[in-house]
């Protein structure tokens, strides 16, 4: 495939109150070349191709299903708009953060704000995309923006080490809520975040799509 890092698409399908949902994730090719040149250009092109392949895969999955699933695709896309340009969204797809918070840059990598970091870099490498029919994205927010109490780590900076706080990650997380298109609020969920299912209606499966990212023309 076109991933040199073993990157892929993983998804889970679940029935929630009679409606099928597919939630998928990827960690697209990481940038290892930071100087302009052929290697960096190839990595950017690979990332763009992987994103489109993921959209195509998930659309085929939905089109083949008689259950007409709602699709959410989220993860660390390693996306930098200044280098890659804005993602080309396939028909029917939305970037949830831009849809709901168009005036907020939504930096999930934020050096000045994240207590784990000691740089001034900012970016939005993490995205939540959706392709929906009977639901809509109602809210999206960042999580994991605060330090974890009483936990630190030692970071090596040149010849010395410094002690820094620990957050859940060097990237902030994203949490989004979907609601029915008819405007009604969803039923309350238990504290563990799992929805209640009607007896006999629950159905879930998980699939790993290994070696999915392939060069053009390869099936």
PDB file of C-alpha atoms in Angstrom:
ATOM      1  CA  UNK A   1       0.000   0.000   0.000  1.00  0.00           C
ATOM      2  CA  UNK A   2       0.992   3.653  -0.036  1.00  0.00           C
ATOM      3  CA  UNK A   3       1.527   3.866   3.737  1.00  0.00           C
ATOM      4  CA  UNK A   4       5.141   3.519   4.813  1.00  0.00           C
ATOM      5  CA  UNK A   5       4.037   3.600   8.464  1.00  0.00           C
ATOM      6  CA  UNK A   6       1.372   0.893   8.564  1.00  0.00           C
ATOM      7  CA  UNK A   7      -1.450   3.438   8.709  1.00  0.00           C
ATOM      8  CA  UNK A   8      -4.998   2.307   8.060  1.00  0.00           C
ATOM      9  CA  UNK A   9      -8.715   2.783   8.664  1.00  0.00           C
ATOM     10  CA  UNK A  10     -10.434   1.049  11.582  1.00  0.00           C
ATOM     11  CA  UNK A  11     -14.176   1.214  12.094  1.00  0.00           C
ATOM     12  CA  UNK A  12     -16.940  -0.044  14.319  1.00  0.00           C
ATOM     13  CA  UNK A  13     -20.594  -0.367  13.353  1.00  0.00           C
ATOM     14  CA  UNK A  14     -23.287  -0.239  16.007  1.00  0.00           C
ATOM     15  CA  UNK A  15     -27.069  -0.091  16.115  1.00  0.00           C
ATOM     16  CA  UNK A  16     -28.299   2.719  18.369  1.00  0.00           C
ATOM     17  CA  UNK A  17     -32.076   2.736  18.893  1.00  0.00           C
ATOM     18  CA  UNK A  18     -32.631   1.154  15.509  1.00  0.00           C
ATOM     19  CA  UNK A  19     -30.232   3.382  13.560  1.00  0.00           C
ATOM     20  CA  UNK A  20     -26.900   2.150  12.236  1.00  0.00           C
ATOM     21  CA  UNK A  21     -23.791   4.214  12.989  1.00  0.00           C
ATOM     22  CA  UNK A  22     -20.299   3.658  11.630  1.00  0.00           C
ATOM     23  CA  UNK A  23     -17.506   5.362  13.552  1.00  0.00           C
ATOM     24  CA  UNK A  24     -14.090   5.196  11.897  1.00  0.00           C
ATOM     25  CA  UNK A  25     -10.629   6.448  12.744  1.00  0.00           C
ATOM     26  CA  UNK A  26      -7.227   6.823  11.115  1.00  0.00           C
ATOM     27  CA  UNK A  27      -3.818   8.191  11.956  1.00  0.00           C
ATOM     28  CA  UNK A  28      -2.708   9.446   8.569  1.00  0.00           C
ATOM     29  CA  UNK A  29       0.938   9.469   7.505  1.00  0.00           C
ATOM     30  CA  UNK A  30       3.056  11.447   9.956  1.00  0.00           C
ATOM     31  CA  UNK A  31       5.329  14.250   8.776  1.00  0.00           C
ATOM     32  CA  UNK A  32       8.957  13.223   9.123  1.00  0.00           C
ATOM     33  CA  UNK A  33      10.331  15.636   6.538  1.00  0.00           C
ATOM     34  CA  UNK A  34      10.126  19.272   7.584  1.00  0.00           C
ATOM     35  CA  UNK A  35      12.313  20.906   4.956  1.00  0.00           C
ATOM     36  CA  UNK A  36      10.800  21.743   1.587  1.00  0.00           C
ATOM     37  CA  UNK A  37      11.783  19.197  -1.021  1.00  0.00           C
ATOM     38  CA  UNK A  38      10.678  16.046  -2.870  1.00  0.00           C
ATOM     39  CA  UNK A  39      10.358  13.891   0.283  1.00  0.00           C
ATOM     40  CA  UNK A  40       8.067  16.376   2.023  1.00  0.00           C
ATOM     41  CA  UNK A  41       6.021  16.825  -1.147  1.00  0.00           C
ATOM     42  CA  UNK A  42       5.556  13.044  -1.380  1.00  0.00           C
ATOM     43  CA  UNK A  43       4.374  12.822   2.237  1.00  0.00           C
ATOM     44  CA  UNK A  44       1.804  15.578   1.706  1.00  0.00           C
ATOM     45  CA  UNK A  45       0.543  13.866  -1.460  1.00  0.00           C
ATOM     46  CA  UNK A  46       0.299  10.549   0.392  1.00  0.00           C
ATOM     47  CA  UNK A  47      -1.750  12.126   3.181  1.00  0.00           C
ATOM     48  CA  UNK A  48      -4.151  13.684   0.681  1.00  0.00           C
ATOM     49  CA  UNK A  49      -4.553  10.372  -1.142  1.00  0.00           C
ATOM     50  CA  UNK A  50      -5.146   8.472   2.094  1.00  0.00           C
ATOM     51  CA  UNK A  51      -7.903  10.876   3.134  1.00  0.00           C
ATOM     52  CA  UNK A  52      -9.724  10.462  -0.176  1.00  0.00           C
ATOM     53  CA  UNK A  53      -9.336   6.672  -0.024  1.00  0.00           C
ATOM     54  CA  UNK A  54     -10.876   6.676   3.453  1.00  0.00           C
ATOM     55  CA  UNK A  55     -13.838   8.750   2.252  1.00  0.00           C
ATOM     56  CA  UNK A  56     -14.329   6.366  -0.693  1.00  0.00           C
ATOM     57  CA  UNK A  57     -14.126   3.272   1.508  1.00  0.00           C
ATOM     58  CA  UNK A  58     -16.649   4.557   4.012  1.00  0.00           C
ATOM     59  CA  UNK A  59     -19.030   5.691   1.282  1.00  0.00           C
ATOM     60  CA  UNK A  60     -18.886   2.220  -0.327  1.00  0.00           C
ATOM     61  CA  UNK A  61     -19.538   0.679   3.070  1.00  0.00           C
ATOM     62  CA  UNK A  62     -22.616   2.859   3.521  1.00  0.00           C
ATOM     63  CA  UNK A  63     -23.904   2.372  -0.032  1.00  0.00           C
ATOM     64  CA  UNK A  64     -23.703  -1.413   0.246  1.00  0.00           C
ATOM     65  CA  UNK A  65     -25.502  -1.543   3.570  1.00  0.00           C
ATOM     66  CA  UNK A  66     -29.268  -1.879   3.744  1.00  0.00           C
ATOM     67  CA  UNK A  67     -29.088  -0.177   7.165  1.00  0.00           C
ATOM     68  CA  UNK A  68     -28.027   3.220   5.708  1.00  0.00           C
ATOM     69  CA  UNK A  69     -25.510   4.053   8.431  1.00  0.00           C
ATOM     70  CA  UNK A  70     -24.621   7.493   9.689  1.00  0.00           C
ATOM     71  CA  UNK A  71     -20.836   7.872   9.384  1.00  0.00           C
ATOM     72  CA  UNK A  72     -18.361   9.686  11.609  1.00  0.00           C
ATOM     73  CA  UNK A  73     -14.684   9.607  10.634  1.00  0.00           C
ATOM     74  CA  UNK A  74     -12.257  11.168  13.113  1.00  0.00           C
ATOM     75  CA  UNK A  75      -8.629  11.031  14.082  1.00  0.00           C
ATOM     76  CA  UNK A  76      -5.169  12.525  13.907  1.00  0.00           C
ATOM     77  CA  UNK A  77      -5.008  13.355  10.218  1.00  0.00           C
ATOM     78  CA  UNK A  78      -1.642  15.117  10.562  1.00  0.00           C
ATOM     79  CA  UNK A  79      -3.244  17.826   8.481  1.00  0.00           C
ATOM     80  CA  UNK A  80      -1.694  21.250   8.089  1.00  0.00           C
ATOM     81  CA  UNK A  81      -3.817  23.550   5.944  1.00  0.00           C
ATOM     82  CA  UNK A  82      -0.872  25.837   5.215  1.00  0.00           C
ATOM     83  CA  UNK A  83       0.963  22.910   3.583  1.00  0.00           C
ATOM     84  CA  UNK A  84      -1.794  20.553   2.435  1.00  0.00           C
ATOM     85  CA  UNK A  85      -4.484  23.123   1.711  1.00  0.00           C
ATOM     86  CA  UNK A  86      -7.997  22.681   3.031  1.00  0.00           C
ATOM     87  CA  UNK A  87      -9.082  19.022   2.805  1.00  0.00           C
ATOM     88  CA  UNK A  88     -11.097  18.206  -0.294  1.00  0.00           C
ATOM     89  CA  UNK A  89     -14.319  16.847   1.175  1.00  0.00           C
ATOM     90  CA  UNK A  90     -16.137  14.215  -0.838  1.00  0.00           C
ATOM     91  CA  UNK A  91     -19.814  14.814  -1.541  1.00  0.00           C
ATOM     92  CA  UNK A  92     -21.939  14.720   1.593  1.00  0.00           C
ATOM     93  CA  UNK A  93     -19.034  15.061   4.043  1.00  0.00           C
ATOM     94  CA  UNK A  94     -18.622  17.875   6.581  1.00  0.00           C
ATOM     95  CA  UNK A  95     -15.797  19.025   8.816  1.00  0.00           C
ATOM     96  CA  UNK A  96     -17.695  19.265  12.106  1.00  0.00           C
ATOM     97  CA  UNK A  97     -15.475  21.907  13.720  1.00  0.00           C
ATOM     98  CA  UNK A  98     -15.721  24.241  10.726  1.00  0.00           C
ATOM     99  CA  UNK A  99     -19.458  23.626  10.456  1.00  0.00           C
ATOM    100  CA  UNK A 100     -20.178  24.569  14.061  1.00  0.00           C
ATOM    101  CA  UNK A 101     -17.295  26.907  14.930  1.00  0.00           C
ATOM    102  CA  UNK A 102     -16.238  28.634  11.706  1.00  0.00           C
ATOM    103  CA  UNK A 103     -14.666  31.599  13.542  1.00  0.00           C
ATOM    104  CA  UNK A 104     -12.614  29.475  15.965  1.00  0.00           C
ATOM    105  CA  UNK A 105      -9.284  28.107  14.650  1.00  0.00           C
ATOM    106  CA  UNK A 106      -9.748  24.966  16.764  1.00  0.00           C
ATOM    107  CA  UNK A 107      -6.101  24.290  17.515  1.00  0.00           C
ATOM    108  CA  UNK A 108      -5.840  20.748  18.847  1.00  0.00           C
ATOM    109  CA  UNK A 109      -2.070  21.074  18.847  1.00  0.00           C
ATOM    110  CA  UNK A 110      -1.382  24.240  20.815  1.00  0.00           C
ATOM    111  CA  UNK A 111       2.129  24.759  22.175  1.00  0.00           C
ATOM    112  CA  UNK A 112       1.405  27.839  24.281  1.00  0.00           C
ATOM    113  CA  UNK A 113      -1.747  26.310  25.809  1.00  0.00           C
ATOM    114  CA  UNK A 114      -0.930  22.627  26.293  1.00  0.00           C
ATOM    115  CA  UNK A 115       1.022  22.176  29.554  1.00  0.00           C
ATOM    116  CA  UNK A 116       2.941  19.219  28.091  1.00  0.00           C
ATOM    117  CA  UNK A 117       4.511  21.287  25.330  1.00  0.00           C
ATOM    118  CA  UNK A 118       7.368  23.771  25.336  1.00  0.00           C
ATOM    119  CA  UNK A 119       7.006  25.186  21.824  1.00  0.00           C
ATOM    120  CA  UNK A 120       4.865  27.869  20.219  1.00  0.00           C
ATOM    121  CA  UNK A 121       3.452  25.755  17.397  1.00  0.00           C
ATOM    122  CA  UNK A 122      -0.279  25.709  16.728  1.00  0.00           C
ATOM    123  CA  UNK A 123      -2.337  23.626  14.343  1.00  0.00           C
ATOM    124  CA  UNK A 124      -5.458  21.569  13.732  1.00  0.00           C
ATOM    125  CA  UNK A 125      -4.107  18.137  12.802  1.00  0.00           C
ATOM    126  CA  UNK A 126      -7.107  16.393  14.382  1.00  0.00           C
ATOM    127  CA  UNK A 127     -10.427  16.410  12.528  1.00  0.00           C
ATOM    128  CA  UNK A 128     -13.936  15.047  12.867  1.00  0.00           C
ATOM    129  CA  UNK A 129     -15.681  14.471   9.555  1.00  0.00           C
ATOM    130  CA  UNK A 130     -19.233  13.211   9.165  1.00  0.00           C
ATOM    131  CA  UNK A 131     -21.578  11.979   6.446  1.00  0.00           C
ATOM    132  CA  UNK A 132     -25.056  12.025   7.916  1.00  0.00           C
ATOM    133  CA  UNK A 133     -28.664  11.632   6.899  1.00  0.00           C
ATOM    134  CA  UNK A 134     -31.086  11.429   9.797  1.00  0.00           C
ATOM    135  CA  UNK A 135     -28.823  13.115  12.350  1.00  0.00           C
ATOM    136  CA  UNK A 136     -26.785  16.310  12.461  1.00  0.00           C
ATOM    137  CA  UNK A 137     -23.742  17.478  14.414  1.00  0.00           C
ATOM    138  CA  UNK A 138     -25.118  19.549  17.290  1.00  0.00           C
ATOM    139  CA  UNK A 139     -22.012  20.327  19.347  1.00  0.00           C
ATOM    140  CA  UNK A 140     -18.268  19.823  19.270  1.00  0.00           C
ATOM    141  CA  UNK A 141     -15.795  20.753  21.965  1.00  0.00           C
ATOM    142  CA  UNK A 142     -12.211  20.164  23.004  1.00  0.00           C
ATOM    143  CA  UNK A 143     -11.429  17.867  25.893  1.00  0.00           C
ATOM    144  CA  UNK A 144      -8.239  17.088  27.770  1.00  0.00           C
ATOM    145  CA  UNK A 145      -7.109  20.700  27.865  1.00  0.00           C
ATOM    146  CA  UNK A 146      -6.141  20.653  31.541  1.00  0.00           C
ATOM    147  CA  UNK A 147      -3.177  19.084  33.289  1.00  0.00           C
ATOM    148  CA  UNK A 148      -3.615  15.870  35.264  1.00  0.00           C
ATOM    149  CA  UNK A 149      -3.172  16.562  38.955  1.00  0.00           C
ATOM    150  CA  UNK A 150       0.009  15.300  40.604  1.00  0.00           C
ATOM    151  CA  UNK A 151       1.460  13.782  37.422  1.00  0.00           C
ATOM    152  CA  UNK A 152       4.611  15.076  35.716  1.00  0.00           C
ATOM    153  CA  UNK A 153       7.229  13.833  33.279  1.00  0.00           C
ATOM    154  CA  UNK A 154      10.823  14.692  32.474  1.00  0.00           C
ATOM    155  CA  UNK A 155      11.448  16.177  29.044  1.00  0.00           C
ATOM    156  CA  UNK A 156      14.944  16.344  27.628  1.00  0.00           C
ATOM    157  CA  UNK A 157      15.834  19.732  26.186  1.00  0.00           C
ATOM    158  CA  UNK A 158      19.345  19.750  24.851  1.00  0.00           C
ATOM    159  CA  UNK A 159      21.781  18.857  27.625  1.00  0.00           C
ATOM    160  CA  UNK A 160      19.253  19.210  30.441  1.00  0.00           C
ATOM    161  CA  UNK A 161      15.904  17.812  31.524  1.00  0.00           C
ATOM    162  CA  UNK A 162      12.931  19.770  32.771  1.00  0.00           C
ATOM    163  CA  UNK A 163       9.879  18.574  34.676  1.00  0.00           C
ATOM    164  CA  UNK A 164       6.565  19.263  32.951  1.00  0.00           C
ATOM    165  CA  UNK A 165       2.894  18.620  33.721  1.00  0.00           C
ATOM    166  CA  UNK A 166       1.034  15.809  31.953  1.00  0.00           C
ATOM    167  CA  UNK A 167      -2.245  16.181  30.058  1.00  0.00           C
ATOM    168  CA  UNK A 168      -4.095  13.336  28.331  1.00  0.00           C
ATOM    169  CA  UNK A 169      -1.981  13.911  25.224  1.00  0.00           C
ATOM    170  CA  UNK A 170       0.159  16.439  23.405  1.00  0.00           C
ATOM    171  CA  UNK A 171      -2.993  16.885  21.274  1.00  0.00           C
ATOM    172  CA  UNK A 172      -6.330  18.013  22.691  1.00  0.00           C
ATOM    173  CA  UNK A 173      -9.254  15.669  22.106  1.00  0.00           C
ATOM    174  CA  UNK A 174     -12.509  16.428  20.320  1.00  0.00           C
ATOM    175  CA  UNK A 175     -15.975  15.375  21.441  1.00  0.00           C
ATOM    176  CA  UNK A 176     -19.004  15.826  19.216  1.00  0.00           C
ATOM    177  CA  UNK A 177     -22.703  15.204  19.798  1.00  0.00           C
ATOM    178  CA  UNK A 178     -25.171  14.122  17.134  1.00  0.00           C
ATOM    179  CA  UNK A 179     -28.869  14.870  17.367  1.00  0.00           C
ATOM    180  CA  UNK A 180     -31.864  13.843  15.271  1.00  0.00           C
ATOM    181  CA  UNK A 181     -32.620  16.093  12.311  1.00  0.00           C
ATOM    182  CA  UNK A 182     -36.146  16.666  13.602  1.00  0.00           C
ATOM    183  CA  UNK A 183     -34.706  18.903  16.323  1.00  0.00           C
ATOM    184  CA  UNK A 184     -35.523  16.635  19.239  1.00  0.00           C
ATOM    185  CA  UNK A 185     -32.936  16.139  21.961  1.00  0.00           C
ATOM    186  CA  UNK A 186     -31.429  12.675  22.374  1.00  0.00           C
ATOM    187  CA  UNK A 187     -32.459  10.608  25.352  1.00  0.00           C
ATOM    188  CA  UNK A 188     -30.113  10.970  28.287  1.00  0.00           C
ATOM    189  CA  UNK A 189     -27.136   8.635  28.329  1.00  0.00           C
ATOM    190  CA  UNK A 190     -25.729   6.834  31.343  1.00  0.00           C
ATOM    191  CA  UNK A 191     -22.562   8.293  32.853  1.00  0.00           C
ATOM    192  CA  UNK A 192     -20.348   5.830  30.991  1.00  0.00           C
ATOM    193  CA  UNK A 193     -21.488   7.372  27.710  1.00  0.00           C
ATOM    194  CA  UNK A 194     -23.112   4.276  26.248  1.00  0.00           C
ATOM    195  CA  UNK A 195     -26.641   4.467  24.901  1.00  0.00           C
ATOM    196  CA  UNK A 196     -29.330   2.078  26.041  1.00  0.00           C
ATOM    197  CA  UNK A 197     -30.551  -0.388  23.441  1.00  0.00           C
ATOM    198  CA  UNK A 198     -33.975  -1.886  22.972  1.00  0.00           C
ATOM    199  CA  UNK A 199     -34.023  -5.617  23.760  1.00  0.00           C
ATOM    200  CA  UNK A 200     -33.045  -7.651  20.714  1.00  0.00           C
ATOM    201  CA  UNK A 201     -32.044  -4.551  18.738  1.00  0.00           C
ATOM    202  CA  UNK A 202     -28.415  -4.098  19.751  1.00  0.00           C
ATOM    203  CA  UNK A 203     -25.921  -5.030  17.094  1.00  0.00           C
ATOM    204  CA  UNK A 204     -22.246  -4.171  16.935  1.00  0.00           C
ATOM    205  CA  UNK A 205     -19.225  -5.284  15.006  1.00  0.00           C
ATOM    206  CA  UNK A 206     -15.665  -4.124  14.635  1.00  0.00           C
ATOM    207  CA  UNK A 207     -13.490  -4.376  11.565  1.00  0.00           C
ATOM    208  CA  UNK A 208      -9.861  -3.570  10.899  1.00  0.00           C
ATOM    209  CA  UNK A 209      -9.170  -2.849   7.245  1.00  0.00           C
ATOM    210  CA  UNK A 210      -5.566  -3.899   6.913  1.00  0.00           C
ATOM    211  CA  UNK A 211      -3.470  -2.671   3.984  1.00  0.00           C
ATOM    212  CA  UNK A 212      -6.371  -0.491   2.896  1.00  0.00           C
ATOM    213  CA  UNK A 213      -4.324   2.457   1.706  1.00  0.00           C
ATOM    214  CA  UNK A 214      -3.314   1.361  -1.791  1.00  0.00           C
ATOM    215  CA  UNK A 215      -1.806   3.056  -4.820  1.00  0.00           C
ATOM    216  CA  UNK A 216      -4.246   4.206  -7.474  1.00  0.00           C
ATOM    217  CA  UNK A 217      -5.454   1.402  -9.704  1.00  0.00           C
ATOM    218  CA  UNK A 218      -4.772  -1.319  -7.154  1.00  0.00           C
ATOM    219  CA  UNK A 219      -7.818  -3.145  -5.758  1.00  0.00           C
TER     220      UNK A 219
END
